[in-house]
């Protein structure tokens, strides 16, 4: 039996807002009492997590006095030291306070845009103080309910200007920090700009310092958009932009559910884990999810342990898949290549193009070959269901 105990090399992290979620929803009051940031760090230490991430105001309430802030930081620092839990990522809350009701960097009000920059600089300082190396931007309210309110191209420009500003800030301060942009198609706004990881990847290339900026794709967000999460992750990876990842689960076409990782679409979760393990992804694996509203804090621990355990089981299944003789033989057969087409691939030149123009292709013979994907998929299902 494989060992499914979380190990530090997996960099399993949780946000203060995830295990600290008190079970409030739009229809009901909280079902759990709040815990302090330090208490949440002890909880994470107990379940074997590697790290904890926070928004500025998860740690320090927006109206805290400097003395209160110092006291909270001291207690938080002690909990980190006691447990060995580290802070790999931090972020800014640019969505809870009513001042952000029409967005932060893309707000129509220049005072809000300036305040958002000020708040972000302070939050970056706070994250760096606790050792964060990745800084996430999730533009939760950078969107609209009505498109009569904003010029969408202007909103993108405002977002770009803000990102350029904070990149320069980090350079100016000499911080060792990279940015990871997180896309979401909707919720809390009706529509959010840069709605998918693909949009974010394109946006990053328009920045002054694209080398400092990558993405933080989230399972639920791409599933809400009805698209294949792993494909977006692979594209980000291939572009050298997979700086961080938010793992959870989600039924498509529903409100933002933030379910325990792998609890809904186990097959999608398997291909995702297999991809991350096969390529050797080494950045944090962050679980951006929360326990059901039905749970007490024992249930929160069950939730957190479950996220990590499912990941590790799927990583074990991926290793089993890679070592399975029948599956590998089938893959080899599917990918058969006699090398006769090699001459046409790679960089274009006129001779190649000329030769390719005269190459005969027997379309019927080629297309009549069955590809055996049904068998391959069933073998994968057998493996996932534990009968292989
Ligand atoms: C959400 C988002 C957030 C962000 C977080 C860090 O749907 O609410 O996923 O949880 O990940 O704000 O940027
Ligand atoms: Mn989310
Ligand atoms: Mn997220």
PDB file of C-alpha atoms in Angstrom, residues 102-279:
ATOM      1  CA  UNK A 102     -17.110  48.521  -9.222  1.00  0.00           C
ATOM      2  CA  UNK A 103     -13.690  46.877  -9.368  1.00  0.00           C
ATOM      3  CA  UNK A 104     -10.254  47.925  -8.175  1.00  0.00           C
ATOM      4  CA  UNK A 105      -7.677  48.517 -10.939  1.00  0.00           C
ATOM      5  CA  UNK A 106     -10.434  48.816 -13.539  1.00  0.00           C
ATOM      6  CA  UNK A 107     -12.846  50.941 -11.506  1.00  0.00           C
ATOM      7  CA  UNK A 108     -14.270  54.014 -13.195  1.00  0.00           C
ATOM      8  CA  UNK A 109     -13.297  56.056 -10.133  1.00  0.00           C
ATOM      9  CA  UNK A 110      -9.627  57.150 -10.205  1.00  0.00           C
ATOM     10  CA  UNK A 111      -9.603  57.372  -6.384  1.00  0.00           C
ATOM     11  CA  UNK A 112     -10.501  53.675  -6.194  1.00  0.00           C
ATOM     12  CA  UNK A 113      -7.798  52.788  -8.717  1.00  0.00           C
ATOM     13  CA  UNK A 114      -5.209  54.728  -6.717  1.00  0.00           C
ATOM     14  CA  UNK A 115      -6.372  53.202  -3.416  1.00  0.00           C
ATOM     15  CA  UNK A 116      -6.133  49.718  -4.961  1.00  0.00           C
ATOM     16  CA  UNK A 117      -2.509  50.389  -5.898  1.00  0.00           C
ATOM     17  CA  UNK A 118      -1.723  51.708  -2.423  1.00  0.00           C
ATOM     18  CA  UNK A 119      -3.382  48.696  -0.782  1.00  0.00           C
ATOM     19  CA  UNK A 120      -1.499  46.322  -3.084  1.00  0.00           C
ATOM     20  CA  UNK A 121       1.906  47.895  -2.327  1.00  0.00           C
ATOM     21  CA  UNK A 122       1.230  47.481   1.405  1.00  0.00           C
ATOM     22  CA  UNK A 123       0.017  43.921   0.932  1.00  0.00           C
ATOM     23  CA  UNK A 124       3.092  43.040  -1.127  1.00  0.00           C
ATOM     24  CA  UNK A 125       5.278  44.351   1.719  1.00  0.00           C
ATOM     25  CA  UNK A 126       3.318  42.182   4.159  1.00  0.00           C
ATOM     26  CA  UNK A 127       3.631  39.068   2.001  1.00  0.00           C
ATOM     27  CA  UNK A 128       7.365  39.568   1.506  1.00  0.00           C
ATOM     28  CA  UNK A 129       7.800  40.114   5.250  1.00  0.00           C
ATOM     29  CA  UNK A 130       6.534  36.542   5.756  1.00  0.00           C
ATOM     30  CA  UNK A 131       8.637  35.078   2.938  1.00  0.00           C
ATOM     31  CA  UNK A 132       6.169  34.918   0.049  1.00  0.00           C
ATOM     32  CA  UNK A 133       7.841  34.324  -3.322  1.00  0.00           C
ATOM     33  CA  UNK A 134       4.644  34.340  -5.381  1.00  0.00           C
ATOM     34  CA  UNK A 135       2.041  37.082  -5.377  1.00  0.00           C
ATOM     35  CA  UNK A 136      -1.383  36.300  -6.818  1.00  0.00           C
ATOM     36  CA  UNK A 137      -3.791  38.675  -8.522  1.00  0.00           C
ATOM     37  CA  UNK A 138      -7.354  37.528  -8.772  1.00  0.00           C
ATOM     38  CA  UNK A 139      -9.446  40.316 -10.270  1.00  0.00           C
ATOM     39  CA  UNK A 140     -12.659  39.239  -8.593  1.00  0.00           C
ATOM     40  CA  UNK A 141     -14.436  42.525  -9.148  1.00  0.00           C
ATOM     41  CA  UNK A 142     -12.642  43.639 -12.305  1.00  0.00           C
ATOM     42  CA  UNK A 143     -15.790  43.244 -14.354  1.00  0.00           C
ATOM     43  CA  UNK A 144     -19.320  44.448 -14.918  1.00  0.00           C
ATOM     44  CA  UNK A 145     -22.994  43.718 -14.491  1.00  0.00           C
ATOM     45  CA  UNK A 146     -23.826  46.047 -17.355  1.00  0.00           C
ATOM     46  CA  UNK A 147     -21.497  46.788 -20.235  1.00  0.00           C
ATOM     47  CA  UNK A 148     -23.022  50.248 -20.511  1.00  0.00           C
ATOM     48  CA  UNK A 149     -20.881  51.113 -17.467  1.00  0.00           C
ATOM     49  CA  UNK A 150     -17.399  50.651 -18.885  1.00  0.00           C
ATOM     50  CA  UNK A 151     -15.356  50.536 -22.029  1.00  0.00           C
ATOM     51  CA  UNK A 152     -13.993  46.967 -21.988  1.00  0.00           C
ATOM     52  CA  UNK A 153     -10.786  47.869 -23.856  1.00  0.00           C
ATOM     53  CA  UNK A 154     -10.197  50.762 -21.437  1.00  0.00           C
ATOM     54  CA  UNK A 155     -10.663  48.351 -18.503  1.00  0.00           C
ATOM     55  CA  UNK A 156      -7.963  46.051 -19.903  1.00  0.00           C
ATOM     56  CA  UNK A 157      -5.671  49.066 -20.343  1.00  0.00           C
ATOM     57  CA  UNK A 158      -6.253  50.088 -16.714  1.00  0.00           C
ATOM     58  CA  UNK A 159      -5.443  46.552 -15.571  1.00  0.00           C
ATOM     59  CA  UNK A 160      -2.268  46.616 -17.655  1.00  0.00           C
ATOM     60  CA  UNK A 161      -1.178  49.946 -16.246  1.00  0.00           C
ATOM     61  CA  UNK A 162      -1.709  48.665 -12.695  1.00  0.00           C
ATOM     62  CA  UNK A 163       0.273  45.479 -13.345  1.00  0.00           C
ATOM     63  CA  UNK A 164       3.108  47.493 -14.878  1.00  0.00           C
ATOM     64  CA  UNK A 165       3.086  49.773 -11.833  1.00  0.00           C
ATOM     65  CA  UNK A 166       3.311  46.941  -9.302  1.00  0.00           C
ATOM     66  CA  UNK A 167       6.011  45.136 -11.320  1.00  0.00           C
ATOM     67  CA  UNK A 168       8.129  48.290 -11.165  1.00  0.00           C
ATOM     68  CA  UNK A 169       7.363  48.573  -7.442  1.00  0.00           C
ATOM     69  CA  UNK A 170       8.736  45.071  -6.829  1.00  0.00           C
ATOM     70  CA  UNK A 171      11.845  45.822  -8.896  1.00  0.00           C
ATOM     71  CA  UNK A 172      12.317  49.126  -7.069  1.00  0.00           C
ATOM     72  CA  UNK A 173      12.111  47.404  -3.677  1.00  0.00           C
ATOM     73  CA  UNK A 174      14.493  44.657  -4.787  1.00  0.00           C
ATOM     74  CA  UNK A 175      11.963  41.951  -3.824  1.00  0.00           C
ATOM     75  CA  UNK A 176      12.375  38.356  -4.996  1.00  0.00           C
ATOM     76  CA  UNK A 177       8.751  38.011  -6.036  1.00  0.00           C
ATOM     77  CA  UNK A 178       6.839  36.803  -9.085  1.00  0.00           C
ATOM     78  CA  UNK A 179       3.236  37.540  -9.973  1.00  0.00           C
ATOM     79  CA  UNK A 180       0.607  34.946 -10.858  1.00  0.00           C
ATOM     80  CA  UNK A 181      -2.640  36.086 -12.486  1.00  0.00           C
ATOM     81  CA  UNK A 182      -5.787  34.104 -11.730  1.00  0.00           C
ATOM     82  CA  UNK A 183      -8.680  34.127 -14.183  1.00  0.00           C
ATOM     83  CA  UNK A 184     -12.340  33.538 -13.362  1.00  0.00           C
ATOM     84  CA  UNK A 185     -15.248  34.014 -15.761  1.00  0.00           C
ATOM     85  CA  UNK A 186     -17.874  35.300 -13.307  1.00  0.00           C
ATOM     86  CA  UNK A 187     -18.819  35.525  -9.616  1.00  0.00           C
ATOM     87  CA  UNK A 188     -18.854  37.834  -7.777  1.00  0.00           C
ATOM     88  CA  UNK A 189     -19.363  40.051 -10.871  1.00  0.00           C
ATOM     89  CA  UNK A 190     -21.725  38.983 -13.642  1.00  0.00           C
ATOM     90  CA  UNK A 191     -18.722  38.979 -15.994  1.00  0.00           C
ATOM     91  CA  UNK A 192     -15.047  39.358 -15.173  1.00  0.00           C
ATOM     92  CA  UNK A 193     -12.408  40.627 -17.624  1.00  0.00           C
ATOM     93  CA  UNK A 194      -9.680  38.219 -18.731  1.00  0.00           C
ATOM     94  CA  UNK A 195     -12.104  35.359 -17.985  1.00  0.00           C
ATOM     95  CA  UNK A 196      -9.874  32.336 -18.645  1.00  0.00           C
ATOM     96  CA  UNK A 197      -6.252  31.292 -18.235  1.00  0.00           C
ATOM     97  CA  UNK A 198      -5.862  31.641 -22.009  1.00  0.00           C
ATOM     98  CA  UNK A 199      -6.949  35.291 -21.864  1.00  0.00           C
ATOM     99  CA  UNK A 200      -4.462  35.868 -19.038  1.00  0.00           C
ATOM    100  CA  UNK A 201      -1.609  34.303 -20.995  1.00  0.00           C
ATOM    101  CA  UNK A 202      -2.287  36.663 -23.880  1.00  0.00           C
ATOM    102  CA  UNK A 203      -2.604  39.666 -21.541  1.00  0.00           C
ATOM    103  CA  UNK A 204       0.749  38.899 -19.863  1.00  0.00           C
ATOM    104  CA  UNK A 205       2.591  39.223 -23.180  1.00  0.00           C
ATOM    105  CA  UNK A 206       1.405  42.845 -23.410  1.00  0.00           C
ATOM    106  CA  UNK A 207       3.009  43.852 -20.081  1.00  0.00           C
ATOM    107  CA  UNK A 208       6.267  45.761 -19.637  1.00  0.00           C
ATOM    108  CA  UNK A 209       7.788  42.883 -17.624  1.00  0.00           C
ATOM    109  CA  UNK A 210       6.178  39.673 -18.917  1.00  0.00           C
ATOM    110  CA  UNK A 211       9.052  37.642 -17.443  1.00  0.00           C
ATOM    111  CA  UNK A 212       7.858  38.520 -13.917  1.00  0.00           C
ATOM    112  CA  UNK A 213       4.288  37.424 -14.526  1.00  0.00           C
ATOM    113  CA  UNK A 214       2.729  33.974 -14.882  1.00  0.00           C
ATOM    114  CA  UNK A 215      -0.660  32.432 -14.149  1.00  0.00           C
ATOM    115  CA  UNK A 216      -2.499  30.792 -11.262  1.00  0.00           C
ATOM    116  CA  UNK A 217      -5.123  28.626 -12.970  1.00  0.00           C
ATOM    117  CA  UNK A 218      -7.964  27.261 -10.820  1.00  0.00           C
ATOM    118  CA  UNK A 219      -9.879  24.054 -11.525  1.00  0.00           C
ATOM    119  CA  UNK A 220     -13.265  25.503 -10.572  1.00  0.00           C
ATOM    120  CA  UNK A 221     -12.871  28.650 -12.639  1.00  0.00           C
ATOM    121  CA  UNK A 222     -12.189  26.829 -15.901  1.00  0.00           C
ATOM    122  CA  UNK A 223     -14.895  24.256 -15.155  1.00  0.00           C
ATOM    123  CA  UNK A 224     -17.343  27.124 -14.577  1.00  0.00           C
ATOM    124  CA  UNK A 225     -16.427  28.263 -18.092  1.00  0.00           C
ATOM    125  CA  UNK A 226     -17.056  24.705 -19.318  1.00  0.00           C
ATOM    126  CA  UNK A 227     -13.531  24.147 -20.549  1.00  0.00           C
ATOM    127  CA  UNK A 228     -10.860  21.492 -20.020  1.00  0.00           C
ATOM    128  CA  UNK A 229      -8.717  22.665 -17.094  1.00  0.00           C
ATOM    129  CA  UNK A 230      -5.738  20.441 -17.820  1.00  0.00           C
ATOM    130  CA  UNK A 231      -5.463  21.795 -21.359  1.00  0.00           C
ATOM    131  CA  UNK A 232      -5.141  25.341 -20.019  1.00  0.00           C
ATOM    132  CA  UNK A 233      -2.616  24.203 -17.416  1.00  0.00           C
ATOM    133  CA  UNK A 234      -0.588  22.447 -20.117  1.00  0.00           C
ATOM    134  CA  UNK A 235      -0.579  25.585 -22.257  1.00  0.00           C
ATOM    135  CA  UNK A 236       0.605  27.658 -19.302  1.00  0.00           C
ATOM    136  CA  UNK A 237       3.280  25.096 -18.485  1.00  0.00           C
ATOM    137  CA  UNK A 238       4.496  24.954 -22.073  1.00  0.00           C
ATOM    138  CA  UNK A 239       4.793  28.752 -22.080  1.00  0.00           C
ATOM    139  CA  UNK A 240       6.847  28.656 -18.852  1.00  0.00           C
ATOM    140  CA  UNK A 241       4.026  30.467 -17.043  1.00  0.00           C
ATOM    141  CA  UNK A 242       2.669  27.944 -14.534  1.00  0.00           C
ATOM    142  CA  UNK A 243       3.834  29.825 -11.431  1.00  0.00           C
ATOM    143  CA  UNK A 244       1.088  28.555  -9.105  1.00  0.00           C
ATOM    144  CA  UNK A 245      -2.070  26.427  -9.194  1.00  0.00           C
ATOM    145  CA  UNK A 246      -5.410  26.520  -7.344  1.00  0.00           C
ATOM    146  CA  UNK A 247      -6.796  23.019  -6.860  1.00  0.00           C
ATOM    147  CA  UNK A 248     -10.433  22.338  -5.985  1.00  0.00           C
ATOM    148  CA  UNK A 249     -13.448  20.926  -7.794  1.00  0.00           C
ATOM    149  CA  UNK A 250     -16.625  22.185  -9.386  1.00  0.00           C
ATOM    150  CA  UNK A 251     -19.693  21.047 -11.297  1.00  0.00           C
ATOM    151  CA  UNK A 252     -19.911  23.069 -14.545  1.00  0.00           C
ATOM    152  CA  UNK A 253     -22.766  25.512 -14.899  1.00  0.00           C
ATOM    153  CA  UNK A 254     -23.206  26.092 -11.161  1.00  0.00           C
ATOM    154  CA  UNK A 255     -22.326  28.784  -8.649  1.00  0.00           C
ATOM    155  CA  UNK A 256     -18.706  28.823  -7.436  1.00  0.00           C
ATOM    156  CA  UNK A 257     -18.566  25.653  -5.325  1.00  0.00           C
ATOM    157  CA  UNK A 258     -14.916  25.339  -4.193  1.00  0.00           C
ATOM    158  CA  UNK A 259     -15.325  21.612  -3.542  1.00  0.00           C
ATOM    159  CA  UNK A 260     -12.630  19.384  -2.062  1.00  0.00           C
ATOM    160  CA  UNK A 261     -10.019  18.548  -4.710  1.00  0.00           C
ATOM    161  CA  UNK A 262     -10.998  15.551  -6.830  1.00  0.00           C
ATOM    162  CA  UNK A 263     -14.385  15.147  -5.171  1.00  0.00           C
ATOM    163  CA  UNK A 264     -16.433  15.779  -8.288  1.00  0.00           C
ATOM    164  CA  UNK A 265     -14.605  14.965 -11.535  1.00  0.00           C
ATOM    165  CA  UNK A 266     -12.103  12.321 -10.569  1.00  0.00           C
ATOM    166  CA  UNK A 267     -11.098  11.590 -14.152  1.00  0.00           C
ATOM    167  CA  UNK A 268     -10.279  15.247 -14.879  1.00  0.00           C
ATOM    168  CA  UNK A 269      -8.401  15.386 -11.571  1.00  0.00           C
ATOM    169  CA  UNK A 270      -6.435  12.284 -12.569  1.00  0.00           C
ATOM    170  CA  UNK A 271      -5.301  13.718 -15.917  1.00  0.00           C
ATOM    171  CA  UNK A 272      -4.382  16.961 -14.177  1.00  0.00           C
ATOM    172  CA  UNK A 273      -2.290  15.261 -11.491  1.00  0.00           C
ATOM    173  CA  UNK A 274      -0.721  13.000 -14.086  1.00  0.00           C
ATOM    174  CA  UNK A 275       0.229  16.034 -16.158  1.00  0.00           C
ATOM    175  CA  UNK A 276       1.754  17.891 -13.184  1.00  0.00           C
ATOM    176  CA  UNK A 277       3.673  14.817 -12.025  1.00  0.00           C
ATOM    177  CA  UNK A 278       4.866  13.845 -15.521  1.00  0.00           C
ATOM    178  CA  UNK A 279       6.292  17.294 -16.278  1.00  0.00           C
TER     179      UNK A 279
END
